[in-house]
Coordinates of C-alpha atoms and ligand atoms in Angstrom, one line a residue:
X1 CA -8.6 -9.1 46.9
X2 CA -12.0 -8.2 45.5
X3 CA -13.1 -9.8 42.2
X4 CA -11.4 -8.0 39.3
X5 CA -13.3 -7.5 36.0
X6 CA -12.6 -5.9 32.7
X7 CA -14.5 -2.8 34.0
X8 CA -11.8 -2.2 36.6
X9 CA -9.1 -2.3 34.0
X10 CA -11.1 0.2 31.8
X11 CA -11.4 2.5 34.8
X12 CA -7.7 2.2 35.6
X13 CA -6.9 3.1 32.0
X14 CA -9.2 6.1 32.1
X15 CA -7.6 7.2 35.4
X16 CA -4.1 6.6 34.1
X17 CA -3.5 4.1 36.9
X18 CA -0.9 1.4 35.7
X19 CA -1.5 -2.2 36.7
X20 CA 0.6 -5.4 36.8
X21 CA -0.1 -8.9 35.6
X22 CA 1.8 -12.1 35.5
X23 CA 1.5 -15.6 34.0
X24 CA 0.4 -18.4 36.3
X25 CA 0.2 -22.1 35.8
X26 CA -0.7 -23.7 39.1
X27 CA -2.9 -23.2 42.2
X28 CA -0.1 -22.5 44.7
X29 CA 1.5 -19.6 42.8
X30 CA -1.9 -18.3 41.7
X31 CA -2.9 -18.1 45.4
X32 CA 0.4 -16.4 46.3
X33 CA -0.1 -13.9 43.5
X34 CA -3.7 -13.2 44.6
X35 CA -2.6 -12.7 48.2
X36 CA -0.3 -10.0 46.9
X37 CA -3.2 -8.4 45.0
X38 CA -2.2 -9.3 41.5
X39 CA -5.3 -8.2 39.5
X40 CA -4.7 -10.1 36.2
X41 CA -3.2 -13.5 35.5
X42 CA -2.6 -15.3 32.3
X43 CA -2.3 -19.0 31.7
X44 CA 0.2 -18.5 28.8
X45 CA 1.2 -21.0 26.2
X46 CA 4.7 -20.0 27.4
X47 CA 4.1 -23.0 29.6
X48 CA 5.4 -25.0 26.6
X49 CA 8.8 -23.4 27.3
X50 CA 8.9 -22.8 31.1
X51 CA 7.0 -25.9 32.2
X52 CA 7.6 -28.4 29.4
X53 CA 11.1 -27.3 28.4
X54 CA 10.3 -27.0 24.7
X55 CA 12.0 -24.5 22.4
X56 CA 8.8 -22.8 21.3
X57 CA 5.1 -22.7 22.1
X58 CA 3.9 -24.7 19.1
X59 CA 3.5 -28.1 20.8
X60 CA 1.1 -26.7 23.5
X61 CA -2.5 -28.1 23.2
X62 CA -5.9 -26.8 24.3
X63 CA -6.0 -29.5 26.9
X64 CA -2.7 -28.3 28.4
X65 CA -4.1 -24.8 28.7
X66 CA -7.4 -26.0 30.1
X67 CA -5.6 -28.2 32.7
X68 CA -3.5 -25.3 34.0
X69 CA -6.5 -22.9 33.8
X70 CA -8.4 -25.1 36.2
X71 CA -5.4 -25.2 38.6
X72 CA -4.9 -21.4 38.5
X73 CA -8.6 -20.7 39.0
X74 CA -8.6 -23.0 42.0
X75 CA -5.9 -21.0 43.6
X76 CA -7.1 -17.6 42.5
X77 CA -10.9 -17.1 42.5
X78 CA -10.8 -13.3 42.1
X79 CA -8.2 -12.4 39.5
X80 CA -9.2 -11.5 36.0
X81 CA -8.0 -14.8 34.4
X82 CA -6.9 -14.9 30.8
X83 CA -6.0 -18.2 29.0
X84 CA -4.1 -18.5 25.8
X85 CA -5.5 -20.1 22.7
X86 CA -2.6 -22.3 21.4
X87 CA -1.2 -22.6 17.9
X88 CA -3.8 -23.7 15.4
X89 CA -6.7 -23.9 17.8
X90 CA -8.3 -20.8 16.2
X91 CA -7.6 -21.4 12.6
X92 CA -11.3 -20.9 11.8
X93 CA -14.0 -19.1 13.9
X94 CA -15.8 -22.4 14.4
X95 CA -12.7 -24.1 15.7
X96 CA -12.1 -21.1 17.9
X97 CA -15.5 -21.4 19.5
X98 CA -15.1 -25.0 20.3
X99 CA -11.7 -24.5 21.8
X100 CA -12.5 -21.3 23.7
X101 CA -15.4 -23.0 25.3
X102 CA -13.0 -25.5 26.9
X103 CA -11.0 -22.6 28.5
X104 CA -14.1 -20.8 29.7
X105 CA -15.4 -24.0 31.3
X106 CA -12.0 -24.4 32.9
X107 CA -12.4 -21.0 34.6
X108 CA -11.0 -18.4 32.3
X109 CA -12.6 -15.0 32.1
X110 CA -11.1 -14.2 28.7
X111 CA -9.1 -16.0 26.0
X112 CA -6.0 -14.5 24.3
X113 CA -5.4 -14.9 20.6
X114 CA -2.3 -14.0 18.6
X115 CA -2.5 -12.4 15.3
X116 CA -3.3 -9.3 13.2
X117 CA -6.3 -8.1 11.3
X118 CA -7.0 -11.6 10.1
X119 CA -8.3 -12.6 13.5
X120 CA -11.0 -9.8 13.6
X121 CA -13.7 -12.2 12.3
X122 CA -12.8 -14.7 15.0
X123 CA -12.8 -12.1 17.7
X124 CA -16.2 -10.8 16.8
X125 CA -17.6 -14.4 16.5
X126 CA -16.3 -15.2 20.0
X127 CA -17.4 -11.9 21.7
X128 CA -20.9 -12.3 20.2
X129 CA -21.0 -15.7 21.8
X130 CA -20.0 -14.4 25.2
X131 CA -16.3 -15.2 25.1
X132 CA -14.2 -12.0 25.9
X133 CA -11.0 -11.8 23.9
X134 CA -7.6 -10.3 24.4
X135 CA -5.7 -9.7 21.2
X136 CA -1.9 -10.2 21.1
X137 CA 0.2 -8.2 18.6
X138 CA 3.9 -7.6 17.9
X139 CA 6.1 -10.5 18.6
X140 CA 3.5 -13.3 18.5
X141 CA 5.6 -16.4 19.5
X142 CA 3.4 -18.8 17.6
X143 CA 4.6 -17.1 14.4
X144 CA 8.3 -17.8 15.2
X145 CA 8.7 -19.8 12.0
X146 CA 7.3 -16.9 9.9
X147 CA 9.5 -14.3 11.7
X148 CA 12.6 -16.5 11.6
X149 CA 13.3 -16.0 15.3
X150 CA 12.2 -14.0 18.3
X151 CA 12.7 -10.5 17.0
X152 CA 11.4 -7.1 18.0
X153 CA 8.4 -6.2 15.7
X154 CA 7.2 -2.9 14.3
X155 CA 10.7 -1.3 13.9
X156 CA 10.1 -0.1 10.3
X157 CA 7.4 2.5 9.4
X158 CA 5.2 0.1 7.4
X159 CA 5.2 -2.5 10.1
X160 CA 4.4 0.1 12.7
X161 CA 1.5 1.5 10.6
X162 CA 0.1 -2.0 10.1
X163 CA 0.3 -2.7 13.9
X164 CA -1.5 0.5 14.8
X165 CA -4.3 -0.3 12.3
X166 CA -4.5 -3.9 13.4
X167 CA -4.9 -2.8 17.0
X168 CA -7.8 -0.4 16.0
X169 CA -9.4 -3.1 13.8
X170 CA -9.2 -5.7 16.6
X171 CA -10.6 -3.4 19.2
X172 CA -13.5 -2.5 16.9
X173 CA -14.1 -6.3 16.3
X174 CA -14.6 -6.6 20.1
X175 CA -11.2 -7.3 21.6
X176 CA -11.4 -6.0 25.2
X177 CA -7.6 -6.0 26.0
X178 CA -4.6 -5.8 23.7
X179 CA -1.2 -7.3 24.6
X180 CA 1.8 -5.9 22.9
X181 CA 5.0 -8.0 23.0
X182 CA 8.5 -6.8 22.0
X183 CA 7.7 -3.5 20.2
X184 CA 9.5 -0.2 20.4
X185 CA 8.3 1.9 23.3
X186 CA 7.1 4.8 21.1
X187 CA 4.9 2.5 19.0
X188 CA 3.4 0.9 22.1
X189 CA 2.6 4.4 23.4
X190 CA 0.9 5.3 20.1
X191 CA -1.2 2.2 20.1
X192 CA -2.1 2.7 23.8
X193 CA -3.4 6.2 22.9
X194 CA -5.1 5.0 19.7
X195 CA -7.5 2.5 21.4
X196 CA -10.0 2.8 24.3
X197 CA -9.3 -0.7 25.6
X198 CA -6.5 -1.4 28.1
X199 CA -3.1 -2.2 26.5
X200 CA -0.7 -4.6 28.4
X201 CA 2.9 -4.6 27.4
X202 CA 5.8 -7.0 27.7
X203 CA 9.0 -5.6 26.2
X204 CA 6.9 -2.6 25.0
X205 CA 8.1 0.2 27.3
X206 CA 6.4 1.8 30.2
X207 CA 3.7 3.9 28.5
X208 CA 1.2 1.0 28.1
X209 CA -1.7 0.7 30.6
X210 CA -0.4 -2.5 32.2
X211 CA 2.6 -4.8 32.2
X212 CA 2.9 -8.6 32.1
X213 CA 5.8 -10.9 32.9
X214 CA 6.3 -14.6 32.7
X215 CA 6.4 -15.6 36.4
X216 CA 9.7 -17.6 35.9
X217 CA 11.3 -14.4 34.5
X218 CA 10.0 -12.3 37.4
X219 CA 11.7 -14.8 39.8
X220 CA 14.8 -15.3 37.6
X221 CA 14.3 -19.1 37.3
X222 CA 13.7 -19.5 33.6
X223 CA 15.2 -22.6 32.2
X224 CA 16.9 -20.9 29.2
X225 CA 17.7 -17.2 29.5
X226 CA 16.5 -13.9 30.8
X227 CA 15.0 -11.7 28.1
X228 CA 16.2 -8.1 28.0
X229 CA 12.8 -6.8 28.9
X230 CA 12.4 -8.9 32.1
X231 CA 13.7 -8.3 35.6
X232 CA 14.6 -10.7 38.4
X233 CA 12.6 -9.3 41.3
X234 CA 13.5 -12.2 43.6
X235 CA 17.2 -11.3 43.4
X236 CA 16.3 -7.8 44.6
X237 CA 14.1 -8.9 47.4
X238 CA 15.2 -12.4 48.5
X239 CA 11.6 -13.4 49.1
X240 CA 8.9 -14.6 46.7
X241 CA 6.0 -12.6 48.2
X242 CA 8.2 -9.5 48.5
X243 CA 9.3 -10.0 44.9
X244 CA 5.7 -10.0 43.6
X245 CA 4.8 -6.9 45.7
X246 CA 7.9 -5.1 44.4
X247 CA 7.0 -5.9 40.8
X248 CA 3.5 -4.6 41.3
X249 CA 4.8 -1.4 43.0
X250 CA 7.4 -0.8 40.4
X251 CA 4.8 -1.2 37.6
X252 CA 2.3 1.1 39.4
X253 CA 4.9 3.8 40.0
X254 CA 6.3 3.5 36.4
X255 CA 9.7 2.5 37.7
X256 CA 9.4 -0.8 35.8
X257 CA 10.2 -1.3 32.9
X258 CA 13.2 1.0 32.9
X259 CA 15.1 2.1 29.8
X260 CA 17.4 -0.9 30.1
X261 CA 14.3 -3.2 29.7
X262 CA 13.0 -1.2 26.7
X263 CA 13.4 -1.3 22.9
X264 CA 13.6 1.8 20.8
Ligands
KIV1 O1 2.4 -17.1 26.9 C1 2.7 -16.1 27.5 O2 3.3 -16.1 28.6 C2 2.3 -14.8 26.9 C3 2.7 -13.5 27.6 C4 4.2 -13.4 27.4 C5 2.0 -12.3 27.1 O3 1.6 -14.8 25.9
NA2 NA1 1.3 -16.8 24.9

């Protein structure tokens, strides 16, 4: 696989070519994913749940993410590699700079930050200092204690308007990718059209520019349960490499996510 950059994703958005991405936490899977031409990988703070067996992502530290980012980069030299900024590691722009530097030094190409318009200042601070940022809107799992559970976001009109405006604000602040998690498909489509940057969805319907899955969900081996929006591609193919290829093909063709994986 040739080296993938943000410019490739922008071109694909402009050409209407959908792309897949997946979480990765170690060198072996990262290498397998790269061999199947997975263009984008994320060292997600979901590792708190799928690797550490916690109930939420709040215990994950910047050193946890840096450790796994080094591993993934070792296995995948060419993917566009994003790394999550964990809970409370970007409470202020200064803190965000210090912590983002650890992830960039570990091999990330971009950091991902959960939050609405309030993170705009942090995003512009980071991008001005050469740290590309992906903004994460909708069901932002670090806010589980504010939401009172893992619930679809943006279902009422006010919430939807706020999310559209937040996406525009964060793109203007310099965010180069937007991730939307667990939002109604029609809202995700609206946001995808409202911003020039690539939008990657998870539980956000199939009108976004790209899709992402937690790798354990893609293989159907998550410790707890299978979210409605995920699909076990290993069950369908019986082989890990074939499962990854099938996921990529189904995203590119628009077959995944189907209506059974989508919220309305
Ligand atoms: O941590 C993670 O895996 C994520 C994706 C679900 C987008 O943030
Ligand atoms: Na995350």
